[in-house]
Tab-separated table of C-alpha atoms in Angstrom:
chain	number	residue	atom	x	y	z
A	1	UNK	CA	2.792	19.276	-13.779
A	2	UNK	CA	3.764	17.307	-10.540
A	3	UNK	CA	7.379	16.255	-10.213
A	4	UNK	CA	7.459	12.645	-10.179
A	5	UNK	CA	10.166	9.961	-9.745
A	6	UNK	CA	10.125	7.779	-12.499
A	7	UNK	CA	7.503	9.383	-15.441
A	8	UNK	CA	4.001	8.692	-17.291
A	9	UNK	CA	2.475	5.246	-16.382
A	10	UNK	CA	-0.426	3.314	-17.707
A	11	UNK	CA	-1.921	0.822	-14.783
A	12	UNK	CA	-2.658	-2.528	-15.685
A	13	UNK	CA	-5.733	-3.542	-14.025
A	14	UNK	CA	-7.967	-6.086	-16.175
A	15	UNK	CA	-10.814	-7.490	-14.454
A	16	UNK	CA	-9.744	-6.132	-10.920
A	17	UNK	CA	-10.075	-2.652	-10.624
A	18	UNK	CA	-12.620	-1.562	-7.908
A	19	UNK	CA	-11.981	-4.732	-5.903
A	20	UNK	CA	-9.838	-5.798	-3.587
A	21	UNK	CA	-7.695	-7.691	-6.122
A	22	UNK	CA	-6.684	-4.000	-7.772
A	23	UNK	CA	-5.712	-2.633	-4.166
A	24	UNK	CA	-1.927	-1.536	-6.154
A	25	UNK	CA	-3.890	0.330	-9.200
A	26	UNK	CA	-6.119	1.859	-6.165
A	27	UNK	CA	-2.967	3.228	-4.400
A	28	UNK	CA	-1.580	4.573	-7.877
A	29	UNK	CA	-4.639	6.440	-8.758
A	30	UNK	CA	-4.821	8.004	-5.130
A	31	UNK	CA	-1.280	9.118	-4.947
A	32	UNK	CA	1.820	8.159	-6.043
A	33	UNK	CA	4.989	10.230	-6.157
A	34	UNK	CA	6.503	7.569	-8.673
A	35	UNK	CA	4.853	7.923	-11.146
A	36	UNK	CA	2.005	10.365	-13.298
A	37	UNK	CA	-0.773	7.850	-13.917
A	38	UNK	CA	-2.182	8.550	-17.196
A	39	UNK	CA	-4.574	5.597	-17.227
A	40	UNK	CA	-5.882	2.853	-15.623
A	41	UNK	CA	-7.194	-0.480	-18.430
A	42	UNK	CA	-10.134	-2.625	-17.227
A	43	UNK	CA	-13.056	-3.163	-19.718
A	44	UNK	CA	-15.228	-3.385	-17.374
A	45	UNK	CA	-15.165	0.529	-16.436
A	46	UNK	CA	-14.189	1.710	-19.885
A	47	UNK	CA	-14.633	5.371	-20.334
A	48	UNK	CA	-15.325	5.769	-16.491
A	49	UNK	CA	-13.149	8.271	-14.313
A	50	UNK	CA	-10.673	6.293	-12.416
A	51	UNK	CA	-11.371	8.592	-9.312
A	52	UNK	CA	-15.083	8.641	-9.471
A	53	UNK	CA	-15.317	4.863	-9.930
A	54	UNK	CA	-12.923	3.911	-6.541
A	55	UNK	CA	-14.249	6.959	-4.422
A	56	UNK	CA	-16.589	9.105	-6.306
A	57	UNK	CA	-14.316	11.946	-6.319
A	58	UNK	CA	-13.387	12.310	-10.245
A	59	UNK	CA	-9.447	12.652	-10.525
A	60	UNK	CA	-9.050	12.955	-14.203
A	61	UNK	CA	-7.973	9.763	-14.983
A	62	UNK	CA	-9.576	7.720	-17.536
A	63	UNK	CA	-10.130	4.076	-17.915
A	64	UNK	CA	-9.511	2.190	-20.936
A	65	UNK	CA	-11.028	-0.860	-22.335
A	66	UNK	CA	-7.560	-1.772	-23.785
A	67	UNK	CA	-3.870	-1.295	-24.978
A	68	UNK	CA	-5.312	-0.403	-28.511
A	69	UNK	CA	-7.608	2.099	-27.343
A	70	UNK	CA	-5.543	3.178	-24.169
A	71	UNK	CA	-2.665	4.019	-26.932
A	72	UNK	CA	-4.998	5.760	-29.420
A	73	UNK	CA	-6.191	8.060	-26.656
A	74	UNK	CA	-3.121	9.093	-24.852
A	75	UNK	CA	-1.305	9.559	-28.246
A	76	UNK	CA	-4.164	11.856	-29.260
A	77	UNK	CA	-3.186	14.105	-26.303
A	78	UNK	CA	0.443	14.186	-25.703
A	79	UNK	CA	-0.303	12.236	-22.506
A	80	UNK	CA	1.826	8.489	-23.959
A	81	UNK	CA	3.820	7.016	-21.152
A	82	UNK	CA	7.166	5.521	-20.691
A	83	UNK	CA	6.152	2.613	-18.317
A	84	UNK	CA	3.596	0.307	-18.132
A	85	UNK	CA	2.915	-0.816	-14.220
A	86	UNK	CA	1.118	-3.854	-13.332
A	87	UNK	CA	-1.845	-2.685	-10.381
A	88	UNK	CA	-3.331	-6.441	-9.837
A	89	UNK	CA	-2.803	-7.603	-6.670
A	90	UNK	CA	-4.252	-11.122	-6.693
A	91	UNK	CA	-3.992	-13.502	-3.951
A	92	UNK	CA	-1.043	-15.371	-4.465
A	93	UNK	CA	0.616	-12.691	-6.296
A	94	UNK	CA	0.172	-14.524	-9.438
A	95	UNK	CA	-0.001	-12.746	-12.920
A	96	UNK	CA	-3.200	-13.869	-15.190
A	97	UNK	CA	-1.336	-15.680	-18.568
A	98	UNK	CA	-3.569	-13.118	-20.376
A	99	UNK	CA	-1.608	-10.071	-19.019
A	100	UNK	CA	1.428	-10.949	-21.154
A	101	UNK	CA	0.290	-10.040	-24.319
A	102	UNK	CA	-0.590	-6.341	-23.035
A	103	UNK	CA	2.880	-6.572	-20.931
A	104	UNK	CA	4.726	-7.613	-24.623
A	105	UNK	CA	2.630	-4.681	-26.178
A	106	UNK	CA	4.163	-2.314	-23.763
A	107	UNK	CA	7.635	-3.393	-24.127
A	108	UNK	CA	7.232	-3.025	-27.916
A	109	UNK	CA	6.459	0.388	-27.589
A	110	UNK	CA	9.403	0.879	-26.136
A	111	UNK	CA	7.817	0.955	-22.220
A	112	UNK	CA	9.503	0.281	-19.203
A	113	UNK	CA	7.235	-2.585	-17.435
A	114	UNK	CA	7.256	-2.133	-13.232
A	115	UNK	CA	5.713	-5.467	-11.650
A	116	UNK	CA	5.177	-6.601	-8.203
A	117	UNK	CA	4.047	-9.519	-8.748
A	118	UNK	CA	5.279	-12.878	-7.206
A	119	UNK	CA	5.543	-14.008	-11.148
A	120	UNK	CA	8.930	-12.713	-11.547
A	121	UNK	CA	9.029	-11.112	-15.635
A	122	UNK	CA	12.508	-11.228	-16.083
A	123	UNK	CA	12.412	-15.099	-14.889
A	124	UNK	CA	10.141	-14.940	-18.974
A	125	UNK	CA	13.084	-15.320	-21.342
A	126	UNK	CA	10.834	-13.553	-24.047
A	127	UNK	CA	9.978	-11.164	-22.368
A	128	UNK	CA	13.599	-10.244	-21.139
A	129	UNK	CA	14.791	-10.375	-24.783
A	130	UNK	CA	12.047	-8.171	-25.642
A	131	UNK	CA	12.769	-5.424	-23.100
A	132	UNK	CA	16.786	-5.738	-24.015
A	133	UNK	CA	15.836	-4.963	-27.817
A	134	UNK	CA	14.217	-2.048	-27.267
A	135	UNK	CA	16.346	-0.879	-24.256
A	136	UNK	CA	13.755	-0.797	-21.621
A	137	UNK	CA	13.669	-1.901	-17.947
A	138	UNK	CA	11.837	-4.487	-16.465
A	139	UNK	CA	11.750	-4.249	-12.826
A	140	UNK	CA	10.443	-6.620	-10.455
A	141	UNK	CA	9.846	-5.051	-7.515
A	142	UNK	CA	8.893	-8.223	-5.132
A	143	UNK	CA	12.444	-9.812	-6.074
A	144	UNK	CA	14.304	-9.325	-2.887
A	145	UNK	CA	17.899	-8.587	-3.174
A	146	UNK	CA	20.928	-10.829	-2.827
A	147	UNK	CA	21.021	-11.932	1.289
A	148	UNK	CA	24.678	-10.143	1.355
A	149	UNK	CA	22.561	-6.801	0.581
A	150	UNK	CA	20.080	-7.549	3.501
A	151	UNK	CA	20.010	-6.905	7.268
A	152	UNK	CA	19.963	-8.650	10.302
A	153	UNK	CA	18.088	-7.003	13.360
A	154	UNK	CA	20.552	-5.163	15.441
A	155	UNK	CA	18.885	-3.287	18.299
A	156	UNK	CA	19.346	0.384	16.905
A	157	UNK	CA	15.586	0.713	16.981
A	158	UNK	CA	16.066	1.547	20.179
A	159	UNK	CA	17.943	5.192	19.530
A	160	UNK	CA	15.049	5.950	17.476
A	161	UNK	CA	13.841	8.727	19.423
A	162	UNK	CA	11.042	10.735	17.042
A	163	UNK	CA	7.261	8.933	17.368
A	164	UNK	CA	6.822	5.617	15.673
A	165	UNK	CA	3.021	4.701	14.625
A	166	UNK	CA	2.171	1.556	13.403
A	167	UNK	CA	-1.060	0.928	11.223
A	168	UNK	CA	-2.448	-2.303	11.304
A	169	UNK	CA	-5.143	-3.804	10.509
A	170	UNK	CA	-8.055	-6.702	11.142
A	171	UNK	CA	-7.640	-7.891	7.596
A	172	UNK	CA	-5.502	-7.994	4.362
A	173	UNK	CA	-6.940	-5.749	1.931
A	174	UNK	CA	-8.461	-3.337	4.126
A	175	UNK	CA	-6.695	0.128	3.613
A	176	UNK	CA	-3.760	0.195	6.158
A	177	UNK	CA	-1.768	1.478	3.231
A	178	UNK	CA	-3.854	4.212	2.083
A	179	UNK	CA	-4.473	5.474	6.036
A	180	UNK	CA	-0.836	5.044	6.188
A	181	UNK	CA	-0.394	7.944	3.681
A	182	UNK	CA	-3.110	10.358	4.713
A	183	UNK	CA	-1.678	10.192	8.166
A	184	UNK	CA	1.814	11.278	6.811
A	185	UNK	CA	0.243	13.593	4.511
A	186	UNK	CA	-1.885	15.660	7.180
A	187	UNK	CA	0.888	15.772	9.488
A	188	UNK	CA	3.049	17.360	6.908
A	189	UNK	CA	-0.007	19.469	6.669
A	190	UNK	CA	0.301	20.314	10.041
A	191	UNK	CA	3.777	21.734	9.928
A	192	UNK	CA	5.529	18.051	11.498
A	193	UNK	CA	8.476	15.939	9.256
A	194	UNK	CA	7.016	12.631	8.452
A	195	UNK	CA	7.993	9.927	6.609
A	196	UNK	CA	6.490	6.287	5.569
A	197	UNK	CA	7.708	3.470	5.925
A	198	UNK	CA	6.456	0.897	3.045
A	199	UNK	CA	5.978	-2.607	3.852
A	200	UNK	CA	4.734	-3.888	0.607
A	201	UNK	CA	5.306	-3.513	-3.557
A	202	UNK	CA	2.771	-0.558	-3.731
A	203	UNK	CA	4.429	1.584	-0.762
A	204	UNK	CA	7.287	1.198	-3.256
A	205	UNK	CA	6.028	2.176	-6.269
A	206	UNK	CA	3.990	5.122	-4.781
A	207	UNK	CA	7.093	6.795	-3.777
A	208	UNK	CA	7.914	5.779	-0.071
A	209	UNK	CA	11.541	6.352	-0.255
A	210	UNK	CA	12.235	4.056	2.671
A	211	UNK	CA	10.158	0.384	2.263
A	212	UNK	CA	10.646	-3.093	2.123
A	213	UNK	CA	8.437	-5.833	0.613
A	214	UNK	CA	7.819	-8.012	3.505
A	215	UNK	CA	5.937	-10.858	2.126
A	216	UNK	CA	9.013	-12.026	-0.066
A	217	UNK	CA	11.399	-10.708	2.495
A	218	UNK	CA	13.454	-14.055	3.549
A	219	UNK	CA	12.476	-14.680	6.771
A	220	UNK	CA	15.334	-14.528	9.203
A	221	UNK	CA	15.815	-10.592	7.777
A	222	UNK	CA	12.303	-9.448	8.214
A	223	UNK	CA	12.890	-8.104	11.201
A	224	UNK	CA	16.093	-6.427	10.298
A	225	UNK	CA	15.105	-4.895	6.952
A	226	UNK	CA	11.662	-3.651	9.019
A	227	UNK	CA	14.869	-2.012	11.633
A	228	UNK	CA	17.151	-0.650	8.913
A	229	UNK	CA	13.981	1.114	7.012
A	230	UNK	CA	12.759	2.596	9.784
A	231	UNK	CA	16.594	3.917	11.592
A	232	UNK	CA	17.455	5.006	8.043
A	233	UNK	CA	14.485	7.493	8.063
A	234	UNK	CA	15.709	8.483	11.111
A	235	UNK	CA	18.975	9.354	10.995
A	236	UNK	CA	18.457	10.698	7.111
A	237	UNK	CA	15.282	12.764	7.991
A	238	UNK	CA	15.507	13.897	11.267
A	239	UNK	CA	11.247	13.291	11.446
A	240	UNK	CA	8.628	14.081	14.134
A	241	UNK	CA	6.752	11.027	13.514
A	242	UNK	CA	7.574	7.726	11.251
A	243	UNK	CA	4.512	5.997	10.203
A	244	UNK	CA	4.902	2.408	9.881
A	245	UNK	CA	2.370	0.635	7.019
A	246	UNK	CA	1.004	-2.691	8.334
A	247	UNK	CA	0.653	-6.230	6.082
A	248	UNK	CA	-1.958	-8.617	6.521
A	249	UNK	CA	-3.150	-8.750	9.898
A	250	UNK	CA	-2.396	-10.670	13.721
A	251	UNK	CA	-5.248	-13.657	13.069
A	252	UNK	CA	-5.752	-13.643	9.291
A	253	UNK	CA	-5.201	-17.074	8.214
A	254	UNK	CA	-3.356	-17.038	4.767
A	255	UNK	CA	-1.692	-13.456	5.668
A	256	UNK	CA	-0.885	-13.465	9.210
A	257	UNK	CA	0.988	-9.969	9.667
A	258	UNK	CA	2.188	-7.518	12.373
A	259	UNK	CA	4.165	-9.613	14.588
A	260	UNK	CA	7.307	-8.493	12.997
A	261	UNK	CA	6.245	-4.862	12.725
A	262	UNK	CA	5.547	-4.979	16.491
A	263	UNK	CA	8.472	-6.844	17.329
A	264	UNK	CA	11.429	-5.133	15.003
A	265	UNK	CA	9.385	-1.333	14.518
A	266	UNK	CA	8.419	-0.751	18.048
A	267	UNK	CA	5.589	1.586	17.353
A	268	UNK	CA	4.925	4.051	20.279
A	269	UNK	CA	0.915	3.277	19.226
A	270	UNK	CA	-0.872	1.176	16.703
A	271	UNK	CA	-3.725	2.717	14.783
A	272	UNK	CA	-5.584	0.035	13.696
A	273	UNK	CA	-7.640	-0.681	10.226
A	274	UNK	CA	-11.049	-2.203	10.350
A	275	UNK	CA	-13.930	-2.639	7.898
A	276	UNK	CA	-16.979	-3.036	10.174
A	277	UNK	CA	-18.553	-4.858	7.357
A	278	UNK	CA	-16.653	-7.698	6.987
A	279	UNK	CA	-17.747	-11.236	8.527
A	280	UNK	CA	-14.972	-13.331	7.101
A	281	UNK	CA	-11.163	-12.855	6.413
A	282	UNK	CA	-10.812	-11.280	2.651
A	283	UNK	CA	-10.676	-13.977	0.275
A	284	UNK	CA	-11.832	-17.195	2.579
A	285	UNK	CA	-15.297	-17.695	3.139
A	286	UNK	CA	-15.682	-19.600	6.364
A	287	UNK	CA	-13.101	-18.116	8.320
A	288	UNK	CA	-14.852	-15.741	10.158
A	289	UNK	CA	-13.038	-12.490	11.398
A	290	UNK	CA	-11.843	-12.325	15.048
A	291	UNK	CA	-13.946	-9.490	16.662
A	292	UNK	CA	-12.169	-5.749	17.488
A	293	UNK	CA	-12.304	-6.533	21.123
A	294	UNK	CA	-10.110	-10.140	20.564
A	295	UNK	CA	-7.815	-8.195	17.867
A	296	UNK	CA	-6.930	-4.825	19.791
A	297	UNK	CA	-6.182	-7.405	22.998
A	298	UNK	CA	-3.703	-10.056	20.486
A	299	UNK	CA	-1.891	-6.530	19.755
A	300	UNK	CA	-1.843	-5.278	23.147
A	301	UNK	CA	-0.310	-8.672	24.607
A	302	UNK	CA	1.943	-8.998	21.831
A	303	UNK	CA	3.673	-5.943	22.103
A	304	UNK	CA	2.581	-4.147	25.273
A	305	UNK	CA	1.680	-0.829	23.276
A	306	UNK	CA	-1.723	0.967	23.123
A	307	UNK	CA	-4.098	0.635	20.214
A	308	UNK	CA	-4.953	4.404	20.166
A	309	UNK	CA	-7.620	5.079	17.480
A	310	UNK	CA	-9.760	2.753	14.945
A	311	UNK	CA	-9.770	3.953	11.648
A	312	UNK	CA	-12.662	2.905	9.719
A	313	UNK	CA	-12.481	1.139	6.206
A	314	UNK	CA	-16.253	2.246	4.886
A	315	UNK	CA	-16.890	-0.458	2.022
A	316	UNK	CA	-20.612	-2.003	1.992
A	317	UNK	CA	-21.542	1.562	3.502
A	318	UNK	CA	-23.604	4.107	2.916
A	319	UNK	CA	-22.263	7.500	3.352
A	320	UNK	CA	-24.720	8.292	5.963
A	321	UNK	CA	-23.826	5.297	8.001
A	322	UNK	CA	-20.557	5.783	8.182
A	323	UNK	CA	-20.583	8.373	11.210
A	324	UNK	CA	-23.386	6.335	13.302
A	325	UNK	CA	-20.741	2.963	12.666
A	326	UNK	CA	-17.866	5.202	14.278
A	327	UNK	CA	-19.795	6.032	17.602
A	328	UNK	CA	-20.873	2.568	17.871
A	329	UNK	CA	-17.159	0.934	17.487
A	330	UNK	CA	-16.027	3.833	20.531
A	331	UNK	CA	-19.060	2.779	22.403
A	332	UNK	CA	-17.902	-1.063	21.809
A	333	UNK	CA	-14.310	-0.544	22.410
A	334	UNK	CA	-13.842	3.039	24.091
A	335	UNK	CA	-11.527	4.032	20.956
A	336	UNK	CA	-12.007	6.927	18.811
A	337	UNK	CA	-12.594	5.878	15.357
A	338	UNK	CA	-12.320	7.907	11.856
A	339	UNK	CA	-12.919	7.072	8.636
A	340	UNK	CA	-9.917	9.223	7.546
A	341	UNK	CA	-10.167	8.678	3.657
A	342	UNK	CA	-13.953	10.071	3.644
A	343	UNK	CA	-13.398	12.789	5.981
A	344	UNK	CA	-9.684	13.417	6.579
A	345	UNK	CA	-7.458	13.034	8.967
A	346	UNK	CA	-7.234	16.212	11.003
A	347	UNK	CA	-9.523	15.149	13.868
A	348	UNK	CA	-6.999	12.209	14.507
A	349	UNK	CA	-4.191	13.852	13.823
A	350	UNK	CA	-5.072	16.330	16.622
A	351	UNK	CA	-5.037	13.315	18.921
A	352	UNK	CA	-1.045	12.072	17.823
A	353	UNK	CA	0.146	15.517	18.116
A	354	UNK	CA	-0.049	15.144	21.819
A	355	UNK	CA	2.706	12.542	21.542
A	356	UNK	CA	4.764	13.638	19.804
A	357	UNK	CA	8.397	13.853	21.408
């Protein structure tokens, strides 16, 4: 069994999973080094593989149609968990009112309940009472902490001497994350010390032991707790390469991202994230997306740093497109592009290898 942080976790998906609104019960059932996800509940895929449904690559974990069932099961095989997780990621960051009444199931069974939600559970005073009678934690993991625990930019980016990658991306839920990791993963793989840098609840909860949660960062620390992350994997580690997850992206209109990565991270390179697919920004119809051409130059202005590879988000793809769609973006924008979570990373990690310092 896997040595994990925190212990057994059911993921809390209703009604989302397999879209982009279930991106944090996606990056739990890929990897996660918090917890050991037991279960994923969404009624919709009942009795499906949790794997096989998000990448057709069965991983062994089921999906339930609900608490009742999800409980019956798990007890039936020794496999009950100690926390309940909530994997929606709506836009917003709003919880649906019918999650509490799963979230108050969990906390009667004596479960922790890990949210990262902008609906703050222990602002719910029954829910708080709840969690204090049966001694369990509720943990909020968007609640930033009290401004005298936060930092202000300081400039010690600058001794940061290993290779600093940032990947960003051409739209909010797009994948950055998830590239993020399989970089990090395959250059452990290839004998280097890396570490992640999580920008966002789900870095967090999958383990990234130095992160932040930059949309509910206050503003004027941003850049500062984006600087302290990445110097304290630094000087703690000692890595080859720090790999910097992106948020949002440069010209998407509700999540407008990467600035402050750019600004306060100072990536060597930027990989960035595209789904060749998409005609409008994720979630707004009508707001078409800024073509790779206008969104590798915005980066390249911004911070005066190379955009050194695509990497390829493949949704509304068939598999045997998906190699065709990588020669045409080099042909567009003289780039080498990789769709890294159908075909791994090794091909572009033999390309960053070359920089390192």
């Amino acid at each position: 069994m896997k040595k994990v942080i925190d212990g057994k976790a059911l993921v809390y998906c209703e009604g989302a999973f397999n879209t982009p609104n279930g991106k944090t019960a996606h990056g739990l059932v890929r990897f996660t080094e918090r917890y050991e996800v037991v279960g994923v509940l969404d009624e919709k895929y009942a009795g499906s593989d949790a794997g096989d449904v998000l990448d057709g690559r069965p991983n062994g974990i089921p999906v339930f149609k609900d608490m009742e069932s999800a409980v019956a099961a798990l007890k039936a095989t020794d496999y009950m968990p100690s926390y309940l997780v909530i994997g929606l990621a709506p836009d917003g960051g709003r919880l649906p009112k019918e999650a509490k009444g799963t979230i108050k199931a969990a906390l009667q069974l004596g479960w922790n309940v890990d949210s990262g939600l902008h609906d703050f559970l222990t602002n719910d005073p029954e829910l708080v009472a709840l969690a204090k009678e049966k001694n369990v934690k509720i943990r909020d993991v968007r609640k930033t902490p009290d401004r005298d625990q936060l930092h202000f930019f300081t400039g010690d980016i600058e001794k940061v001497d290993c290779l600093k990658l940032a990947v960003l991306g051409t739209d909010s839920a797009l994948g950055k994350r998830t590239t993020a990791w399989i970089l990090v993963h395959a250059f452990r793989k290839a004998g280097k010390k890396a570490e992640m840098i999580g920008t966002g609840q789900t870095g967090w909860m999958q383990g990234a032991k130095y992160s932040m949660v930059m949309d509910s960062c206050i503003n004027d620390f941003v850049s500062g707790e984006i600087e302290h992350a990445v110097v304290s994997a630094w000087k703690n580690e000692d890595p080859d390469v720090i790999v910097i997850e992106g948020q949002g992206s440069l010209m998407n209109p509700a999540y407008p991202g990467g600035f402050e990565i750019l600004a306060a991270g100072r990536p060597d390179y930027v990989i960035l994230q595209h789904a060749p697919k998409r005609l409008e920004y994720d979630g707004f119809p009508g707001y078409k997306m800024h073509s790779l051409a206008e969104q590798i130059n915005a980066i390249q202005v911004i911070s005066g740093k190379e955009v050194i590879a695509i990497t390829v988000n493949h949704e509304g793809m068939e598999k045997e497109e998906i190699l065709d769609v990588c020669k045409a973006i080099t042909l567009e924008t003289k780039l080498p592009a990789f769709d890294v979570l159908e075909y791994g990373a090794d091909d572009l990690i033999a390309l960053l290898l070359d920089k390192i310092k």
